[in-house]
């Protein structure tokens, strides 16, 4: 079959996920996968490992063997996963669904960091645009922020979770005398709380919205501008915008500076764009942001390799697909053993679930197999004292991705009872993975651990900007590879539209009611729900007479 | 059958979960549950509602009808769920497994708040002990904290997640001039970061460990004491302890004050004990803590009612079991539309998953049905811009518990484009639930929403201390009811032991290595993992020769 656009070949000419030879073979192999209690050994842990861009990936605690790994490689080959990735890297319009109205856009977040000596992509698309914005970033944060001690970062979803996770991850390297607050939610208490803590005179506000029209962000921008005006401060001198060219926010007359992101970078993949650059540059310095890009770029390079042992993102994606589609495990826990990564799982949750929570394939057909899994997690060791009970002894099996580091970020550590805190952290990480895999017999059935529960260890020397960039790229590319394997479009988010439309409709109904009118174009059930909420204002629900509705 | 201990009857004489008549009937009914796209109506939303303790529970978006609800009631009756709860409330040793060595303890967190005019429990166990500690709290926080502006709260798991969630939830009511920091993790960076932010002279340290021996907490206490000594400050005058009587921490010579919790309160249920009282009293005031107890007590009273329409916690538990066991949905998302509840899902995650992540029943038999589900979530509207794509269009269905409030906490709100921020928040919550339930047709398969995705709305007038207490009790009792229905012991946590033992073993190995020795009693695989981590210190992994392990 010849495609009008040749680059679509890897997407459309491959057998679908369910029709791949490898898929059928993997389904057979999944009937009797290795039991970790029997196979885990020192040799296995060393041999089932991969290393690149400073990241060591140990997958000996996954329920795979060489035959399964070979078949996963075959799956990647049949699905032309790397060729699909190459199409992405070179700027093809991979955000599309054949035969449906769709976004038809390129997906070029890797180009955001393809700035270094050895280019990732054989062609370097959009390098000029990217470099121009980074130049503006460097100039602005070198020359124009001297009076500002506080950054108020207003954005939501992709415009908040990634940047927030990154800035927190680099906390030990924050510049002295700088602080940051985030406003994402339209909840008025979030803004009220922050306003009580900051000095507007020293506050720079970054308003971040790709579309320039996000309801929450527009509302919060209006409120902060109102606060500035009430304090007789010219808000223009305190506000910068991060948005696409041509949006309502792309207006130099309203902002001290406008930084551009582009339609070829999705919100959830925008951490290495100006969206991430603004808060990282303010809080950690521009150079750290470039180090982060360098780490990401180094990992990006690996994402184009054919051998899954050389391609860490593809390997991680295949292990994930193995657990999801063949061992039928519907969730993945991400557990960073690093306090500063406490928002990293929430970022990955978004990046993964918004990308791959899809039910139609590249041709608009409903898929016949599970796609994006539920991603969740909290830092360890904290989580050991929380939900790890279920991970060890629950009726469901949860594959875990442990993230850990040999060294702490700050130079300080503390020795207590013969070991340092960081040694305790590492020992706990390793012990948990080992316990999940190998279990423990007991005559007391309540103290029996069945083991055979899979995990991957993602380890690095130290969490610095470079490593953080590599980690970010590892996951961004993993998520894209999962989509390539499943044959879905990971780059749109039509699923968020319906809720938006209904919310707008209910808001119009609320507005009308204030005028004493009823907006019958809003859904009747929704208006009834508004009544029920209103009834709460009088202290208890006004519900039909029934003994069950009232507390005596 | 007659039991030696009569109170065990409700636990052991009922048919097991899988053998209940109602279970069989529910399995039949689950073959053709109502489709929300067809049944949702104004009338249904009003009629499928329950109200109590200030909380309105709307369950018209669950896939139930009157026959299913009646059968769920029958399940509760067959399992004698309320009789089991009564045994708990009256102080029977409900933390036990028949025929196994087990903890054999009472579970009396409801007694922590059974202090008001109408007693919850017909007998009031342990009232004296509880009141004595609360009296100490009142005295201490009224008379002895005047010089302290900062509370450093050191605890992990149940000794951190609940208190942290509560203090955050009441942020708008924090006392002026007070701040709090939490140290949970043994990650040294967590403590280093906090130490850089606080003035030790004005810092009160609360060390919270039920056992008095938690590794992370003991390590962090040693480090903060070291910091005090290095600053020539007598640490005793700055440290208070929260622990059980008789532990290593129960030592008046080492602490300014020692508050007691008791073996009849589990860590994850200790939020309404002195564990929660200390930070709430410091940050919000003692009276707020009593208001919270009052709200919890009001909800506790409902937990003893027989009719599921009157018993909100039982109703919530049954809906959860319906989704989990009969509609085969393995996770639940908790989405509070309130920024200040941002840590509440993490607390519930712990409370639920540590309680019910179990595989053996009350008689030590392996269960043949799924128990505790995976609980996860983030605040809305943020989450709408994150994982809601998957909730609407993913291949898996996730039941959602939405939590929302008619009024904001702070008096300030902001009107923009005809509606206030709080109205926007509410409209979004309702719109999401409606969208999930009713879906939307489209000729574009990528814009099709299948709908029929269940949720429960948990609504109240305003998030104040009383409402927070009611919410806490709603979930604590829900979790206990789930365990009663499944016939498991929700009150132990044997699953966390193996990881602890292995971590201690690896720590001894690390210690030995510093002396140049190898501890061969530690698992060989664990020691090999330590080698691999050590190798990272030299900048890249030292792995066997293979092209796959090195990046060129």
mmCIF file with all atom_site columns, C-alpha atoms in Angstrom, chain A residues 42 46 49 51-52 97 101 157 171 184-190 192-193 197 216 219 223 307 309-310 324 338-339 343 349-350 353-354 357-360 364 370-372 376 378 380-382 385-387 389-390 392-396 406 409-410 412-414 416 418 421 423 425 431 444-447 449 461 492-495 503 514 528 534 536-537 539-541 543-544 547-549 551, chain B residues 42 46 49 51-52 97 101 157 171 184-190 192-193 197 216 219 223 307 309-310 324 338-339 343 349-350 353-354 357-360 364 370-372 376 378 380-382 385-387 389-390 392-396 406 409-410 412-414 416 418 421 423 425 431 444-447 449 461 492-495 503 514 528 534 536-537 539-541 544 547-549 551:
data_model
loop_
_atom_site.group_PDB
_atom_site.id
_atom_site.type_symbol
_atom_site.label_atom_id
_atom_site.label_alt_id
_atom_site.label_comp_id
_atom_site.label_asym_id
_atom_site.label_entity_id
_atom_site.label_seq_id
_atom_site.pdbx_PDB_ins_code
_atom_site.Cartn_x
_atom_site.Cartn_y
_atom_site.Cartn_z
_atom_site.occupancy
_atom_site.B_iso_or_equiv
_atom_site.pdbx_formal_charge
_atom_site.auth_seq_id
_atom_site.auth_comp_id
_atom_site.auth_asym_id
_atom_site.auth_atom_id
_atom_site.pdbx_PDB_model_num
ATOM 1   C CA . UNK A 1 42  ? 22.555  -11.732 41.082 1.00 0.00 ? 42  UNK A CA 1
ATOM 2   C CA . UNK A 1 46  ? 23.205  -7.528  36.182 1.00 0.00 ? 46  UNK A CA 1
ATOM 3   C CA . UNK A 1 49  ? 20.010  -3.900  32.840 1.00 0.00 ? 49  UNK A CA 1
ATOM 4   C CA . UNK A 1 51  ? 22.401  2.212   30.854 1.00 0.00 ? 51  UNK A CA 1
ATOM 5   C CA . UNK A 1 52  ? 22.348  5.520   29.069 1.00 0.00 ? 52  UNK A CA 1
ATOM 6   C CA . UNK A 1 97  ? -6.115  10.405  13.072 1.00 0.00 ? 97  UNK A CA 1
ATOM 7   C CA . UNK A 1 101 ? -11.071 15.732  11.654 1.00 0.00 ? 101 UNK A CA 1
ATOM 8   C CA . UNK A 1 157 ? -2.514  21.197  33.696 1.00 0.00 ? 157 UNK A CA 1
ATOM 9   C CA . UNK A 1 171 ? 14.993  22.879  45.163 1.00 0.00 ? 171 UNK A CA 1
ATOM 10  C CA . UNK A 1 184 ? -3.592  26.603  39.063 1.00 0.00 ? 184 UNK A CA 1
ATOM 11  C CA . UNK A 1 185 ? -7.072  26.120  40.433 1.00 0.00 ? 185 UNK A CA 1
ATOM 12  C CA . UNK A 1 186 ? -10.016 28.444  39.921 1.00 0.00 ? 186 UNK A CA 1
ATOM 13  C CA . UNK A 1 187 ? -10.762 27.791  43.612 1.00 0.00 ? 187 UNK A CA 1
ATOM 14  C CA . UNK A 1 188 ? -10.721 31.353  44.986 1.00 0.00 ? 188 UNK A CA 1
ATOM 15  C CA . UNK A 1 189 ? -9.106  30.178  48.231 1.00 0.00 ? 189 UNK A CA 1
ATOM 16  C CA . UNK A 1 190 ? -5.951  29.247  46.352 1.00 0.00 ? 190 UNK A CA 1
ATOM 17  C CA . UNK A 1 192 ? -6.571  34.395  48.457 1.00 0.00 ? 192 UNK A CA 1
ATOM 18  C CA . UNK A 1 193 ? -4.049  32.303  50.345 1.00 0.00 ? 193 UNK A CA 1
ATOM 19  C CA . UNK A 1 197 ? 1.759   35.724  51.545 1.00 0.00 ? 197 UNK A CA 1
ATOM 20  C CA . UNK A 1 216 ? -8.988  29.173  35.204 1.00 0.00 ? 216 UNK A CA 1
ATOM 21  C CA . UNK A 1 219 ? -9.850  34.282  35.799 1.00 0.00 ? 219 UNK A CA 1
ATOM 22  C CA . UNK A 1 223 ? -7.849  38.773  39.756 1.00 0.00 ? 223 UNK A CA 1
ATOM 23  C CA . UNK A 1 307 ? 17.884  -2.314  19.802 1.00 0.00 ? 307 UNK A CA 1
ATOM 24  C CA . UNK A 1 309 ? 18.628  -2.724  25.098 1.00 0.00 ? 309 UNK A CA 1
ATOM 25  C CA . UNK A 1 310 ? 20.061  0.551   23.806 1.00 0.00 ? 310 UNK A CA 1
ATOM 26  C CA . UNK A 1 324 ? -0.602  -3.825  30.894 1.00 0.00 ? 324 UNK A CA 1
ATOM 27  C CA . UNK A 1 338 ? 13.627  11.592  46.684 1.00 0.00 ? 338 UNK A CA 1
ATOM 28  C CA . UNK A 1 339 ? 11.581  14.164  48.499 1.00 0.00 ? 339 UNK A CA 1
ATOM 29  C CA . UNK A 1 343 ? 5.341   16.270  42.280 1.00 0.00 ? 343 UNK A CA 1
ATOM 30  C CA . UNK A 1 349 ? 0.241   10.910  35.674 1.00 0.00 ? 349 UNK A CA 1
ATOM 31  C CA . UNK A 1 350 ? -0.887  13.771  33.504 1.00 0.00 ? 350 UNK A CA 1
ATOM 32  C CA . UNK A 1 353 ? -2.969  9.462   31.127 1.00 0.00 ? 353 UNK A CA 1
ATOM 33  C CA . UNK A 1 354 ? -3.813  12.455  28.955 1.00 0.00 ? 354 UNK A CA 1
ATOM 34  C CA . UNK A 1 357 ? -6.193  7.434   27.811 1.00 0.00 ? 357 UNK A CA 1
ATOM 35  C CA . UNK A 1 358 ? -7.708  6.839   24.373 1.00 0.00 ? 358 UNK A CA 1
ATOM 36  C CA . UNK A 1 359 ? -10.136 4.354   22.882 1.00 0.00 ? 359 UNK A CA 1
ATOM 37  C CA . UNK A 1 360 ? -9.719  4.808   19.139 1.00 0.00 ? 360 UNK A CA 1
ATOM 38  C CA . UNK A 1 364 ? -10.601 5.994   14.154 1.00 0.00 ? 364 UNK A CA 1
ATOM 39  C CA . UNK A 1 370 ? -6.459  -1.783  26.876 1.00 0.00 ? 370 UNK A CA 1
ATOM 40  C CA . UNK A 1 371 ? -4.457  1.382   26.240 1.00 0.00 ? 371 UNK A CA 1
ATOM 41  C CA . UNK A 1 372 ? -3.150  3.970   28.756 1.00 0.00 ? 372 UNK A CA 1
ATOM 42  C CA . UNK A 1 376 ? -0.112  7.136   40.421 1.00 0.00 ? 376 UNK A CA 1
ATOM 43  C CA . UNK A 1 378 ? 3.988   9.164   46.149 1.00 0.00 ? 378 UNK A CA 1
ATOM 44  C CA . UNK A 1 380 ? 9.300   6.647   49.303 1.00 0.00 ? 380 UNK A CA 1
ATOM 45  C CA . UNK A 1 381 ? 10.054  5.921   52.080 1.00 0.00 ? 381 UNK A CA 1
ATOM 46  C CA . UNK A 1 382 ? 6.781   7.695   52.949 1.00 0.00 ? 382 UNK A CA 1
ATOM 47  C CA . UNK A 1 385 ? 4.128   3.532   55.557 1.00 0.00 ? 385 UNK A CA 1
ATOM 48  C CA . UNK A 1 386 ? 1.074   4.120   53.433 1.00 0.00 ? 386 UNK A CA 1
ATOM 49  C CA . UNK A 1 387 ? -0.148  2.030   50.511 1.00 0.00 ? 387 UNK A CA 1
ATOM 50  C CA . UNK A 1 389 ? 0.618   -2.850  52.441 1.00 0.00 ? 389 UNK A CA 1
ATOM 51  C CA . UNK A 1 390 ? -1.560  -3.340  49.367 1.00 0.00 ? 390 UNK A CA 1
ATOM 52  C CA . UNK A 1 392 ? 2.782   -6.494  49.140 1.00 0.00 ? 392 UNK A CA 1
ATOM 53  C CA . UNK A 1 393 ? -0.364  -8.302  50.219 1.00 0.00 ? 393 UNK A CA 1
ATOM 54  C CA . UNK A 1 394 ? -3.325  -6.899  48.288 1.00 0.00 ? 394 UNK A CA 1
ATOM 55  C CA . UNK A 1 395 ? -5.387  -8.972  45.867 1.00 0.00 ? 395 UNK A CA 1
ATOM 56  C CA . UNK A 1 396 ? -4.209  -6.816  42.930 1.00 0.00 ? 396 UNK A CA 1
ATOM 57  C CA . UNK A 1 406 ? 23.262  7.194   44.816 1.00 0.00 ? 406 UNK A CA 1
ATOM 58  C CA . UNK A 1 409 ? 21.365  16.682  46.449 1.00 0.00 ? 409 UNK A CA 1
ATOM 59  C CA . UNK A 1 410 ? 22.554  18.784  49.370 1.00 0.00 ? 410 UNK A CA 1
ATOM 60  C CA . UNK A 1 412 ? 24.735  17.499  54.169 1.00 0.00 ? 412 UNK A CA 1
ATOM 61  C CA . UNK A 1 413 ? 23.909  14.049  55.439 1.00 0.00 ? 413 UNK A CA 1
ATOM 62  C CA . UNK A 1 414 ? 23.601  12.586  58.906 1.00 0.00 ? 414 UNK A CA 1
ATOM 63  C CA . UNK A 1 416 ? 22.783  7.532   62.810 1.00 0.00 ? 416 UNK A CA 1
ATOM 64  C CA . UNK A 1 418 ? 26.070  3.287   61.599 1.00 0.00 ? 418 UNK A CA 1
ATOM 65  C CA . UNK A 1 421 ? 20.142  8.966   55.932 1.00 0.00 ? 421 UNK A CA 1
ATOM 66  C CA . UNK A 1 423 ? 22.102  5.065   52.771 1.00 0.00 ? 423 UNK A CA 1
ATOM 67  C CA . UNK A 1 425 ? 16.903  5.732   51.740 1.00 0.00 ? 425 UNK A CA 1
ATOM 68  C CA . UNK A 1 431 ? 14.646  -3.791  49.971 1.00 0.00 ? 431 UNK A CA 1
ATOM 69  C CA . UNK A 1 444 ? 0.854   -17.663 59.505 1.00 0.00 ? 444 UNK A CA 1
ATOM 70  C CA . UNK A 1 445 ? -1.199  -16.977 56.348 1.00 0.00 ? 445 UNK A CA 1
ATOM 71  C CA . UNK A 1 446 ? -1.408  -13.313 57.324 1.00 0.00 ? 446 UNK A CA 1
ATOM 72  C CA . UNK A 1 447 ? 2.377   -13.080 57.293 1.00 0.00 ? 447 UNK A CA 1
ATOM 73  C CA . UNK A 1 449 ? 4.122   -12.754 51.036 1.00 0.00 ? 449 UNK A CA 1
ATOM 74  C CA . UNK A 1 461 ? 24.159  9.086   40.472 1.00 0.00 ? 461 UNK A CA 1
ATOM 75  C CA . UNK A 1 492 ? -4.573  15.171  21.241 1.00 0.00 ? 492 UNK A CA 1
ATOM 76  C CA . UNK A 1 493 ? -7.030  15.429  24.160 1.00 0.00 ? 493 UNK A CA 1
ATOM 77  C CA . UNK A 1 494 ? -10.552 15.473  22.773 1.00 0.00 ? 494 UNK A CA 1
ATOM 78  C CA . UNK A 1 495 ? -11.734 13.854  26.015 1.00 0.00 ? 495 UNK A CA 1
ATOM 79  C CA . UNK A 1 503 ? -19.276 23.716  32.557 1.00 0.00 ? 503 UNK A CA 1
ATOM 80  C CA . UNK A 1 514 ? -28.649 36.043  39.048 1.00 0.00 ? 514 UNK A CA 1
ATOM 81  C CA . UNK A 1 528 ? -31.217 20.458  39.310 1.00 0.00 ? 528 UNK A CA 1
ATOM 82  C CA . UNK A 1 534 ? -27.773 26.013  46.571 1.00 0.00 ? 534 UNK A CA 1
ATOM 83  C CA . UNK A 1 536 ? -26.755 23.499  51.133 1.00 0.00 ? 536 UNK A CA 1
ATOM 84  C CA . UNK A 1 537 ? -26.394 27.205  51.816 1.00 0.00 ? 537 UNK A CA 1
ATOM 85  C CA . UNK A 1 539 ? -27.418 24.445  56.258 1.00 0.00 ? 539 UNK A CA 1
ATOM 86  C CA . UNK A 1 540 ? -29.017 21.237  55.185 1.00 0.00 ? 540 UNK A CA 1
ATOM 87  C CA . UNK A 1 541 ? -30.213 19.670  51.997 1.00 0.00 ? 541 UNK A CA 1
ATOM 88  C CA . UNK A 1 543 ? -34.827 17.019  49.749 1.00 0.00 ? 543 UNK A CA 1
ATOM 89  C CA . UNK A 1 544 ? -38.225 15.393  49.358 1.00 0.00 ? 544 UNK A CA 1
ATOM 90  C CA . UNK A 1 547 ? -37.012 9.629   56.860 1.00 0.00 ? 547 UNK A CA 1
ATOM 91  C CA . UNK A 1 548 ? -33.810 8.828   55.115 1.00 0.00 ? 548 UNK A CA 1
ATOM 92  C CA . UNK A 1 549 ? -32.857 12.344  54.228 1.00 0.00 ? 549 UNK A CA 1
ATOM 93  C CA . UNK A 1 551 ? -30.753 13.371  60.625 1.00 0.00 ? 551 UNK A CA 1
ATOM 94  C CA . UNK B 2 42  ? -33.624 15.164  37.730 1.00 0.00 ? 42  UNK B CA 1
ATOM 95  C CA . UNK B 2 46  ? -32.931 13.888  44.055 1.00 0.00 ? 46  UNK B CA 1
ATOM 96  C CA . UNK B 2 49  ? -29.398 11.054  47.777 1.00 0.00 ? 49  UNK B CA 1
ATOM 97  C CA . UNK B 2 51  ? -27.883 13.612  53.964 1.00 0.00 ? 51  UNK B CA 1
ATOM 98  C CA . UNK B 2 52  ? -26.333 13.661  57.398 1.00 0.00 ? 52  UNK B CA 1
ATOM 99  C CA . UNK B 2 97  ? -7.684  -13.041 62.801 1.00 0.00 ? 97  UNK B CA 1
ATOM 100 C CA . UNK B 2 101 ? -1.216  -15.018 65.854 1.00 0.00 ? 101 UNK B CA 1
ATOM 101 C CA . UNK B 2 157 ? 2.737   7.355   57.326 1.00 0.00 ? 157 UNK B CA 1
ATOM 102 C CA . UNK B 2 171 ? -5.299  26.704  56.062 1.00 0.00 ? 171 UNK B CA 1
ATOM 103 C CA . UNK B 2 184 ? 8.522   12.431  57.033 1.00 0.00 ? 184 UNK B CA 1
ATOM 104 C CA . UNK B 2 185 ? 11.148  10.987  54.717 1.00 0.00 ? 185 UNK B CA 1
ATOM 105 C CA . UNK B 2 186 ? 14.557  9.704   55.743 1.00 0.00 ? 186 UNK B CA 1
ATOM 106 C CA . UNK B 2 187 ? 15.814  11.471  52.589 1.00 0.00 ? 187 UNK B CA 1
ATOM 107 C CA . UNK B 2 188 ? 18.438  13.799  54.093 1.00 0.00 ? 188 UNK B CA 1
ATOM 108 C CA . UNK B 2 189 ? 17.523  16.546  51.616 1.00 0.00 ? 189 UNK B CA 1
ATOM 109 C CA . UNK B 2 190 ? 14.090  16.893  53.206 1.00 0.00 ? 190 UNK B CA 1
ATOM 110 C CA . UNK B 2 192 ? 18.398  19.940  55.071 1.00 0.00 ? 192 UNK B CA 1
ATOM 111 C CA . UNK B 2 193 ? 15.854  21.971  53.166 1.00 0.00 ? 193 UNK B CA 1
ATOM 112 C CA . UNK B 2 197 ? 14.183  27.762  56.438 1.00 0.00 ? 197 UNK B CA 1
ATOM 113 C CA . UNK B 2 216 ? 12.834  7.429   59.722 1.00 0.00 ? 216 UNK B CA 1
ATOM 114 C CA . UNK B 2 219 ? 16.832  9.289   62.508 1.00 0.00 ? 219 UNK B CA 1
ATOM 115 C CA . UNK B 2 223 ? 19.418  14.976  63.479 1.00 0.00 ? 223 UNK B CA 1
ATOM 116 C CA . UNK B 2 307 ? -30.852 1.559   56.957 1.00 0.00 ? 307 UNK B CA 1
ATOM 117 C CA . UNK B 2 309 ? -30.027 5.432   53.353 1.00 0.00 ? 309 UNK B CA 1
ATOM 118 C CA . UNK B 2 310 ? -29.403 6.743   56.867 1.00 0.00 ? 310 UNK B CA 1
ATOM 119 C CA . UNK B 2 324 ? -15.132 -3.122  42.886 1.00 0.00 ? 324 UNK B CA 1
ATOM 120 C CA . UNK B 2 338 ? -10.926 22.496  47.001 1.00 0.00 ? 338 UNK B CA 1
ATOM 121 C CA . UNK B 2 339 ? -7.282  23.441  46.904 1.00 0.00 ? 339 UNK B CA 1
ATOM 122 C CA . UNK B 2 343 ? -3.370  16.168  50.596 1.00 0.00 ? 343 UNK B CA 1
ATOM 123 C CA . UNK B 2 349 ? -5.076  6.405   49.877 1.00 0.00 ? 349 UNK B CA 1
ATOM 124 C CA . UNK B 2 350 ? -3.122  5.349   52.931 1.00 0.00 ? 350 UNK B CA 1
ATOM 125 C CA . UNK B 2 353 ? -5.060  0.753   50.982 1.00 0.00 ? 353 UNK B CA 1
ATOM 126 C CA . UNK B 2 354 ? -3.235  -0.077  54.214 1.00 0.00 ? 354 UNK B CA 1
ATOM 127 C CA . UNK B 2 357 ? -5.013  -4.292  50.866 1.00 0.00 ? 357 UNK B CA 1
ATOM 128 C CA . UNK B 2 358 ? -5.337  -7.802  52.309 1.00 0.00 ? 358 UNK B CA 1
ATOM 129 C CA . UNK B 2 359 ? -5.608  -11.308 50.894 1.00 0.00 ? 359 UNK B CA 1
ATOM 130 C CA . UNK B 2 360 ? -6.745  -13.388 53.860 1.00 0.00 ? 360 UNK B CA 1
ATOM 131 C CA . UNK B 2 364 ? -6.889  -16.825 57.729 1.00 0.00 ? 364 UNK B CA 1
ATOM 132 C CA . UNK B 2 370 ? -10.872 -8.698  45.185 1.00 0.00 ? 370 UNK B CA 1
ATOM 133 C CA . UNK B 2 371 ? -10.522 -6.626  48.359 1.00 0.00 ? 371 UNK B CA 1
ATOM 134 C CA . UNK B 2 372 ? -9.084  -3.099  48.811 1.00 0.00 ? 372 UNK B CA 1
ATOM 135 C CA . UNK B 2 376 ? -5.739  7.915   44.033 1.00 0.00 ? 376 UNK B CA 1
ATOM 136 C CA . UNK B 2 378 ? -5.669  15.141  42.798 1.00 0.00 ? 378 UNK B CA 1
ATOM 137 C CA . UNK B 2 380 ? -10.126 19.599  40.602 1.00 0.00 ? 380 UNK B CA 1
ATOM 138 C CA . UNK B 2 381 ? -10.265 21.664  38.472 1.00 0.00 ? 381 UNK B CA 1
ATOM 139 C CA . UNK B 2 382 ? -6.533  20.903  38.080 1.00 0.00 ? 382 UNK B CA 1
ATOM 140 C CA . UNK B 2 385 ? -6.429  19.401  32.709 1.00 0.00 ? 385 UNK B CA 1
ATOM 141 C CA . UNK B 2 386 ? -4.514  16.273  33.612 1.00 0.00 ? 386 UNK B CA 1
ATOM 142 C CA . UNK B 2 387 ? -5.836  12.716  33.799 1.00 0.00 ? 387 UNK B CA 1
ATOM 143 C CA . UNK B 2 389 ? -8.852  12.589  29.422 1.00 0.00 ? 389 UNK B CA 1
ATOM 144 C CA . UNK B 2 390 ? -8.528  8.960   30.512 1.00 0.00 ? 390 UNK B CA 1
ATOM 145 C CA . UNK B 2 392 ? -13.701 10.284  29.855 1.00 0.00 ? 392 UNK B CA 1
ATOM 146 C CA . UNK B 2 393 ? -12.243 8.344   26.942 1.00 0.00 ? 393 UNK B CA 1
ATOM 147 C CA . UNK B 2 394 ? -9.825  5.730   28.299 1.00 0.00 ? 394 UNK B CA 1
ATOM 148 C CA . UNK B 2 395 ? -10.370 2.006   27.890 1.00 0.00 ? 395 UNK B CA 1
ATOM 149 C CA . UNK B 2 396 ? -10.763 1.597   31.678 1.00 0.00 ? 396 UNK B CA 1
ATOM 150 C CA . UNK B 2 406 ? -21.146 25.535  48.215 1.00 0.00 ? 406 UNK B CA 1
ATOM 151 C CA . UNK B 2 409 ? -13.360 29.155  52.943 1.00 0.00 ? 409 UNK B CA 1
ATOM 152 C CA . UNK B 2 410 ? -12.013 32.672  52.768 1.00 0.00 ? 410 UNK B CA 1
ATOM 153 C CA . UNK B 2 412 ? -12.916 36.788  49.346 1.00 0.00 ? 412 UNK B CA 1
ATOM 154 C CA . UNK B 2 413 ? -14.107 35.792  45.909 1.00 0.00 ? 413 UNK B CA 1
ATOM 155 C CA . UNK B 2 414 ? -13.747 37.371  42.496 1.00 0.00 ? 414 UNK B CA 1
ATOM 156 C CA . UNK B 2 416 ? -15.136 37.527  36.200 1.00 0.00 ? 416 UNK B CA 1
ATOM 157 C CA . UNK B 2 418 ? -20.515 37.105  35.144 1.00 0.00 ? 418 UNK B CA 1
ATOM 158 C CA . UNK B 2 421 ? -14.427 31.795  40.978 1.00 0.00 ? 421 UNK B CA 1
ATOM 159 C CA . UNK B 2 423 ? -19.234 29.349  41.085 1.00 0.00 ? 423 UNK B CA 1
ATOM 160 C CA . UNK B 2 425 ? -15.399 25.667  40.653 1.00 0.00 ? 425 UNK B CA 1
ATOM 161 C CA . UNK B 2 431 ? -20.273 19.323  34.702 1.00 0.00 ? 431 UNK B CA 1
ATOM 162 C CA . UNK B 2 444 ? -16.143 11.716  14.760 1.00 0.00 ? 444 UNK B CA 1
ATOM 163 C CA . UNK B 2 445 ? -15.198 8.575   16.730 1.00 0.00 ? 445 UNK B CA 1
ATOM 164 C CA . UNK B 2 446 ? -12.453 10.525  18.485 1.00 0.00 ? 446 UNK B CA 1
ATOM 165 C CA . UNK B 2 447 ? -15.041 12.985  19.805 1.00 0.00 ? 447 UNK B CA 1
ATOM 166 C CA . UNK B 2 449 ? -17.980 9.962   24.770 1.00 0.00 ? 449 UNK B CA 1
ATOM 167 C CA . UNK B 2 461 ? -21.942 23.916  52.670 1.00 0.00 ? 461 UNK B CA 1
ATOM 168 C CA . UNK B 2 492 ? -3.331  -4.699  60.989 1.00 0.00 ? 492 UNK B CA 1
ATOM 169 C CA . UNK B 2 493 ? -0.514  -4.160  58.457 1.00 0.00 ? 493 UNK B CA 1
ATOM 170 C CA . UNK B 2 494 ? 1.628   -7.281  58.357 1.00 0.00 ? 494 UNK B CA 1
ATOM 171 C CA . UNK B 2 495 ? 2.439   -6.467  54.724 1.00 0.00 ? 495 UNK B CA 1
ATOM 172 C CA . UNK B 2 503 ? 16.024  -2.907  54.681 1.00 0.00 ? 503 UNK B CA 1
ATOM 173 C CA . UNK B 2 514 ? 32.443  0.432   55.791 1.00 0.00 ? 514 UNK B CA 1
ATOM 174 C CA . UNK B 2 528 ? 24.626  -7.102  44.323 1.00 0.00 ? 528 UNK B CA 1
ATOM 175 C CA . UNK B 2 534 ? 27.831  2.139   44.222 1.00 0.00 ? 534 UNK B CA 1
ATOM 176 C CA . UNK B 2 536 ? 26.902  4.876   39.778 1.00 0.00 ? 536 UNK B CA 1
ATOM 177 C CA . UNK B 2 537 ? 29.193  7.024   41.915 1.00 0.00 ? 537 UNK B CA 1
ATOM 178 C CA . UNK B 2 539 ? 29.563  8.329   36.737 1.00 0.00 ? 539 UNK B CA 1
ATOM 179 C CA . UNK B 2 540 ? 28.361  5.343   34.809 1.00 0.00 ? 540 UNK B CA 1
ATOM 180 C CA . UNK B 2 541 ? 27.286  1.838   35.537 1.00 0.00 ? 541 UNK B CA 1
ATOM 181 C CA . UNK B 2 544 ? 29.535  -6.616  31.963 1.00 0.00 ? 544 UNK B CA 1
ATOM 182 C CA . UNK B 2 547 ? 27.287  -3.076  23.403 1.00 0.00 ? 547 UNK B CA 1
ATOM 183 C CA . UNK B 2 548 ? 23.940  -2.593  25.019 1.00 0.00 ? 548 UNK B CA 1
ATOM 184 C CA . UNK B 2 549 ? 25.208  -1.194  28.261 1.00 0.00 ? 549 UNK B CA 1
ATOM 185 C CA . UNK B 2 551 ? 26.289  4.854   25.357 1.00 0.00 ? 551 UNK B CA 1
#
